[in-house]
Amino acid sequence: MGGPHGHQLHFHGHSRVHRAPAHLKILALLAFMLVVVATPRGWYPLYGVHLAVLVTVILLSRVPPVYLLKRMVVEVPFVFFAILLPFVATGPRTEFLGLTVSESGLHAGAALLAKATLGVLASLTLAATTEPQDLLAGLARLRMPVLLVQIMGFMVRYLEVVTDELRRMRIARESRGFTARNPRHWPVLARSFGALFIRSFERGERVHLAMLSRGYTGKMPT
């Protein structure tokens, strides 16, 4: 339980991007995102420049593009909202692909989609080229509050534990013939998530007591 664990987002490699100091990569990501967010909507050639820079970093890291694209599913809510925005926004209307949409909503949706895609892809590249322990060490080196670094460290460490607990609960439900097919089954799922929260909370208390019994004073040993 106490050994080091890899993360599902990390891609093992030995490229220059992998070997770069974690705190410098975090600063580079922050600067890149500030530039992307500050880019006015409608400046699509500049978004292309941002994408070219990001693609260059990905090629240097030797991380397979398919590896990153599979994990960009987290962007689906942003894509859905960006597609919906031209139809619900107000203002002058225009024709686009045979549909009448809001002109301001169309530009806003395109800017949102571009910024979200660049942000998600840049974050996944950082996660794929940096071990979680190195990211935490980089944040500590950047003078992030120690308590926040410790919380994120425990989150990374126990995320797989909680996920595995959820998987066992799902297997237990299915072994008893339960399959969620319609909204009538949602109360059962809600109780399952409630039980998972209680188990996770109790596990956290046990871990904290174990740390205190071993002399924890607010600072983790190096």
Short mmCIF file of C-alpha atoms in Angstrom, two decimals:
data_model
loop_
_atom_site.label_atom_id
_atom_site.label_comp_id
_atom_site.label_asym_id
_atom_site.label_seq_id
_atom_site.Cartn_x
_atom_site.Cartn_y
_atom_site.Cartn_z
CA MET A 1 0.00 0.00 0.00
CA GLY A 2 2.84 2.38 0.62
CA GLY A 3 4.84 1.77 -2.56
CA PRO A 4 4.98 4.16 -5.47
CA HIS A 5 2.23 3.85 -8.04
CA GLY A 6 2.11 5.02 -11.63
CA HIS A 7 -0.81 6.94 -12.98
CA GLN A 8 -3.03 5.98 -15.88
CA LEU A 9 -2.39 9.32 -17.62
CA HIS A 10 1.39 9.00 -17.52
CA PHE A 11 3.21 7.65 -20.57
CA HIS A 12 6.62 6.26 -19.70
CA GLY A 13 9.36 7.76 -21.84
CA HIS A 14 12.82 9.30 -21.86
CA SER A 15 12.36 12.31 -24.13
CA ARG A 16 13.58 15.83 -23.39
CA VAL A 17 10.07 16.79 -22.36
CA HIS A 18 9.96 13.89 -19.88
CA ARG A 19 13.33 14.87 -18.42
CA ALA A 20 12.50 18.56 -18.07
CA PRO A 21 12.05 19.78 -14.44
CA ALA A 22 8.44 19.48 -13.32
CA HIS A 23 8.20 23.02 -11.94
CA LEU A 24 9.33 24.46 -15.28
CA LYS A 25 6.70 22.41 -17.13
CA ILE A 26 4.03 23.64 -14.72
CA LEU A 27 5.08 27.26 -15.32
CA ALA A 28 5.11 26.64 -19.08
CA LEU A 29 1.58 25.21 -18.95
CA LEU A 30 0.37 28.17 -16.89
CA ALA A 31 1.92 30.67 -19.30
CA PHE A 32 0.51 28.81 -22.32
CA MET A 33 -2.99 28.78 -20.84
CA LEU A 34 -2.84 32.48 -19.98
CA VAL A 35 -1.92 33.26 -23.60
CA VAL A 36 -4.71 31.00 -24.91
CA VAL A 37 -7.34 32.50 -22.61
CA ALA A 38 -6.21 36.03 -23.48
CA THR A 39 -6.53 35.37 -27.23
CA PRO A 40 -9.62 37.25 -28.49
CA ARG A 41 -12.32 35.23 -30.18
CA GLY A 42 -12.19 35.42 -33.93
CA TRP A 43 -8.39 35.37 -34.06
CA TYR A 44 -8.41 31.87 -35.51
CA PRO A 45 -4.93 32.02 -37.13
CA LEU A 46 -3.48 32.70 -33.69
CA TYR A 47 -5.29 29.63 -32.33
CA GLY A 48 -3.59 27.71 -35.13
CA VAL A 49 -0.22 28.99 -33.90
CA HIS A 50 -1.04 27.82 -30.37
CA LEU A 51 -1.96 24.39 -31.72
CA ALA A 52 1.27 24.21 -33.76
CA VAL A 53 3.33 24.95 -30.64
CA LEU A 54 1.47 22.27 -28.70
CA VAL A 55 1.84 19.70 -31.49
CA THR A 56 5.58 20.41 -31.59
CA VAL A 57 5.86 19.68 -27.86
CA ILE A 58 3.88 16.46 -28.30
CA LEU A 59 6.17 15.34 -31.12
CA LEU A 60 9.24 16.10 -29.00
CA SER A 61 7.75 14.12 -26.11
CA ARG A 62 7.21 11.08 -28.38
CA VAL A 63 3.83 10.46 -26.76
CA PRO A 64 1.57 8.76 -29.35
CA PRO A 65 -1.19 11.18 -30.42
CA VAL A 66 -3.75 8.38 -30.16
CA TYR A 67 -2.79 7.99 -26.49
CA LEU A 68 -3.80 11.61 -25.86
CA LEU A 69 -6.86 11.62 -28.11
CA LYS A 70 -8.41 8.68 -26.24
CA ARG A 71 -8.16 10.64 -22.99
CA MET A 72 -9.72 13.81 -24.41
CA VAL A 73 -13.16 12.39 -23.67
CA VAL A 74 -13.19 14.72 -20.63
CA GLU A 75 -13.79 17.55 -23.10
CA VAL A 76 -17.21 16.23 -24.16
CA PRO A 77 -19.21 18.61 -21.86
CA PHE A 78 -17.35 21.62 -23.34
CA VAL A 79 -18.02 20.37 -26.87
CA PHE A 80 -21.72 19.93 -26.13
CA PHE A 81 -22.00 23.44 -24.66
CA ALA A 82 -20.03 24.96 -27.55
CA ILE A 83 -22.38 23.32 -30.08
CA LEU A 84 -25.45 24.45 -28.13
CA LEU A 85 -24.29 28.05 -27.68
CA PRO A 86 -25.04 29.31 -31.24
CA PHE A 87 -28.65 28.13 -30.93
CA VAL A 88 -29.43 29.65 -27.51
CA ALA A 89 -27.49 32.93 -27.72
CA THR A 90 -29.25 36.14 -28.68
CA GLY A 91 -28.26 38.85 -31.15
CA PRO A 92 -28.01 39.06 -34.95
CA ARG A 93 -28.67 35.82 -36.80
CA THR A 94 -26.63 34.30 -39.61
CA GLU A 95 -26.65 31.20 -41.81
CA PHE A 96 -24.21 28.40 -40.98
CA LEU A 97 -24.37 24.95 -42.62
CA GLY A 98 -27.96 25.65 -43.64
CA LEU A 99 -29.01 26.58 -40.09
CA THR A 100 -29.96 29.96 -38.66
CA VAL A 101 -27.80 30.62 -35.60
CA SER A 102 -26.70 33.53 -33.47
CA GLU A 103 -23.64 35.22 -34.92
CA SER A 104 -22.20 36.13 -31.53
CA GLY A 105 -23.03 32.67 -30.19
CA LEU A 106 -21.27 31.07 -33.16
CA HIS A 107 -18.06 32.99 -32.51
CA ALA A 108 -18.30 32.40 -28.76
CA GLY A 109 -18.86 28.67 -29.26
CA ALA A 110 -15.92 28.39 -31.66
CA ALA A 111 -13.64 30.27 -29.23
CA LEU A 112 -14.80 28.10 -26.33
CA LEU A 113 -14.17 24.92 -28.31
CA ALA A 114 -10.71 26.08 -29.39
CA LYS A 115 -9.64 27.16 -25.89
CA ALA A 116 -11.04 24.04 -24.24
CA THR A 117 -9.33 21.75 -26.75
CA LEU A 118 -5.98 23.50 -26.34
CA GLY A 119 -6.29 23.50 -22.55
CA VAL A 120 -7.25 19.85 -22.25
CA LEU A 121 -4.58 18.74 -24.72
CA ALA A 122 -1.88 20.78 -22.94
CA SER A 123 -2.89 19.40 -19.53
CA LEU A 124 -2.90 15.83 -20.83
CA THR A 125 0.55 16.37 -22.32
CA LEU A 126 1.86 17.54 -18.95
CA ALA A 127 0.28 14.56 -17.20
CA ALA A 128 1.61 12.15 -19.82
CA THR A 129 5.20 13.40 -19.51
CA THR A 130 5.42 13.93 -15.74
CA GLU A 131 5.08 11.45 -12.90
CA PRO A 132 2.51 12.45 -10.23
CA GLN A 133 5.22 12.51 -7.56
CA ASP A 134 7.28 14.88 -9.71
CA LEU A 135 4.27 17.15 -10.23
CA LEU A 136 3.73 17.35 -6.48
CA ALA A 137 7.42 18.08 -5.92
CA GLY A 138 7.25 20.77 -8.60
CA LEU A 139 4.24 22.40 -6.94
CA ALA A 140 6.06 22.35 -3.61
CA ARG A 141 9.10 23.95 -5.24
CA LEU A 142 6.83 26.69 -6.60
CA ARG A 143 5.86 27.46 -2.98
CA MET A 144 2.32 26.12 -3.14
CA PRO A 145 0.94 25.71 0.41
CA VAL A 146 2.18 22.46 1.93
CA LEU A 147 -1.31 21.41 3.02
CA LEU A 148 -2.68 21.68 -0.53
CA VAL A 149 0.23 19.64 -1.88
CA GLN A 150 -0.43 16.94 0.72
CA ILE A 151 -4.15 16.86 -0.11
CA MET A 152 -3.39 16.44 -3.82
CA GLY A 153 -0.84 13.75 -2.98
CA PHE A 154 -3.42 11.74 -1.05
CA MET A 155 -5.95 12.29 -3.83
CA VAL A 156 -3.55 10.82 -6.39
CA ARG A 157 -2.60 7.97 -4.07
CA TYR A 158 -6.12 6.90 -3.09
CA LEU A 159 -7.97 7.65 -6.33
CA GLU A 160 -7.26 4.15 -7.62
CA VAL A 161 -8.23 2.67 -4.23
CA VAL A 162 -11.64 4.38 -4.30
CA THR A 163 -12.11 3.49 -7.97
CA ASP A 164 -11.39 -0.14 -7.21
CA GLU A 165 -13.90 -0.01 -4.35
CA LEU A 166 -16.51 1.33 -6.77
CA ARG A 167 -15.71 -1.47 -9.21
CA ARG A 168 -16.22 -4.12 -6.51
CA MET A 169 -19.56 -2.58 -5.55
CA ARG A 170 -20.66 -2.67 -9.20
CA ILE A 171 -19.66 -6.33 -9.49
CA ALA A 172 -21.58 -7.11 -6.29
CA ARG A 173 -24.72 -5.44 -7.67
CA GLU A 174 -24.47 -7.23 -11.01
CA SER A 175 -23.87 -10.60 -9.30
CA ARG A 176 -27.26 -10.10 -7.63
CA GLY A 177 -28.96 -9.44 -10.96
CA PHE A 178 -29.08 -5.65 -10.77
CA THR A 179 -28.55 -3.60 -13.93
CA ALA A 180 -29.36 0.11 -14.13
CA ARG A 181 -31.58 0.47 -17.18
CA ASN A 182 -33.93 3.38 -16.36
CA PRO A 183 -34.41 6.25 -13.86
CA ARG A 184 -36.23 3.93 -11.43
CA HIS A 185 -32.85 2.37 -10.63
CA TRP A 186 -31.22 5.71 -9.79
CA PRO A 187 -32.05 5.48 -6.04
CA VAL A 188 -30.02 2.26 -5.83
CA LEU A 189 -27.07 3.96 -7.52
CA ALA A 190 -27.44 6.96 -5.21
CA ARG A 191 -27.29 4.71 -2.14
CA SER A 192 -24.21 3.03 -3.58
CA PHE A 193 -22.45 6.35 -4.00
CA GLY A 194 -23.53 7.33 -0.49
CA ALA A 195 -22.01 4.14 0.90
CA LEU A 196 -18.84 4.79 -1.09
CA PHE A 197 -18.59 8.29 0.38
CA ILE A 198 -18.98 6.97 3.92
CA ARG A 199 -16.35 4.28 3.34
CA SER A 200 -13.95 6.82 1.86
CA PHE A 201 -14.53 9.22 4.76
CA GLU A 202 -13.92 6.47 7.32
CA ARG A 203 -10.79 5.38 5.43
CA GLY A 204 -9.52 8.96 5.55
CA GLU A 205 -10.04 9.10 9.32
CA ARG A 206 -8.16 5.83 9.80
CA VAL A 207 -5.28 7.05 7.64
CA HIS A 208 -5.13 10.32 9.58
CA LEU A 209 -5.06 8.52 12.93
CA ALA A 210 -2.34 6.21 11.63
CA MET A 211 -0.30 9.24 10.56
CA LEU A 212 -0.71 10.91 13.96
CA SER A 213 0.35 7.74 15.74
CA ARG A 214 3.55 7.80 13.67
CA GLY A 215 4.41 11.37 14.64
CA TYR A 216 2.78 13.40 11.88
CA THR A 217 3.00 17.12 12.72
CA GLY A 218 1.75 18.70 9.51
CA LYS A 219 4.78 18.00 7.32
CA MET A 220 5.34 14.85 5.31
CA PRO A 221 8.78 13.21 5.44
CA THR A 222 10.82 13.50 2.29
#
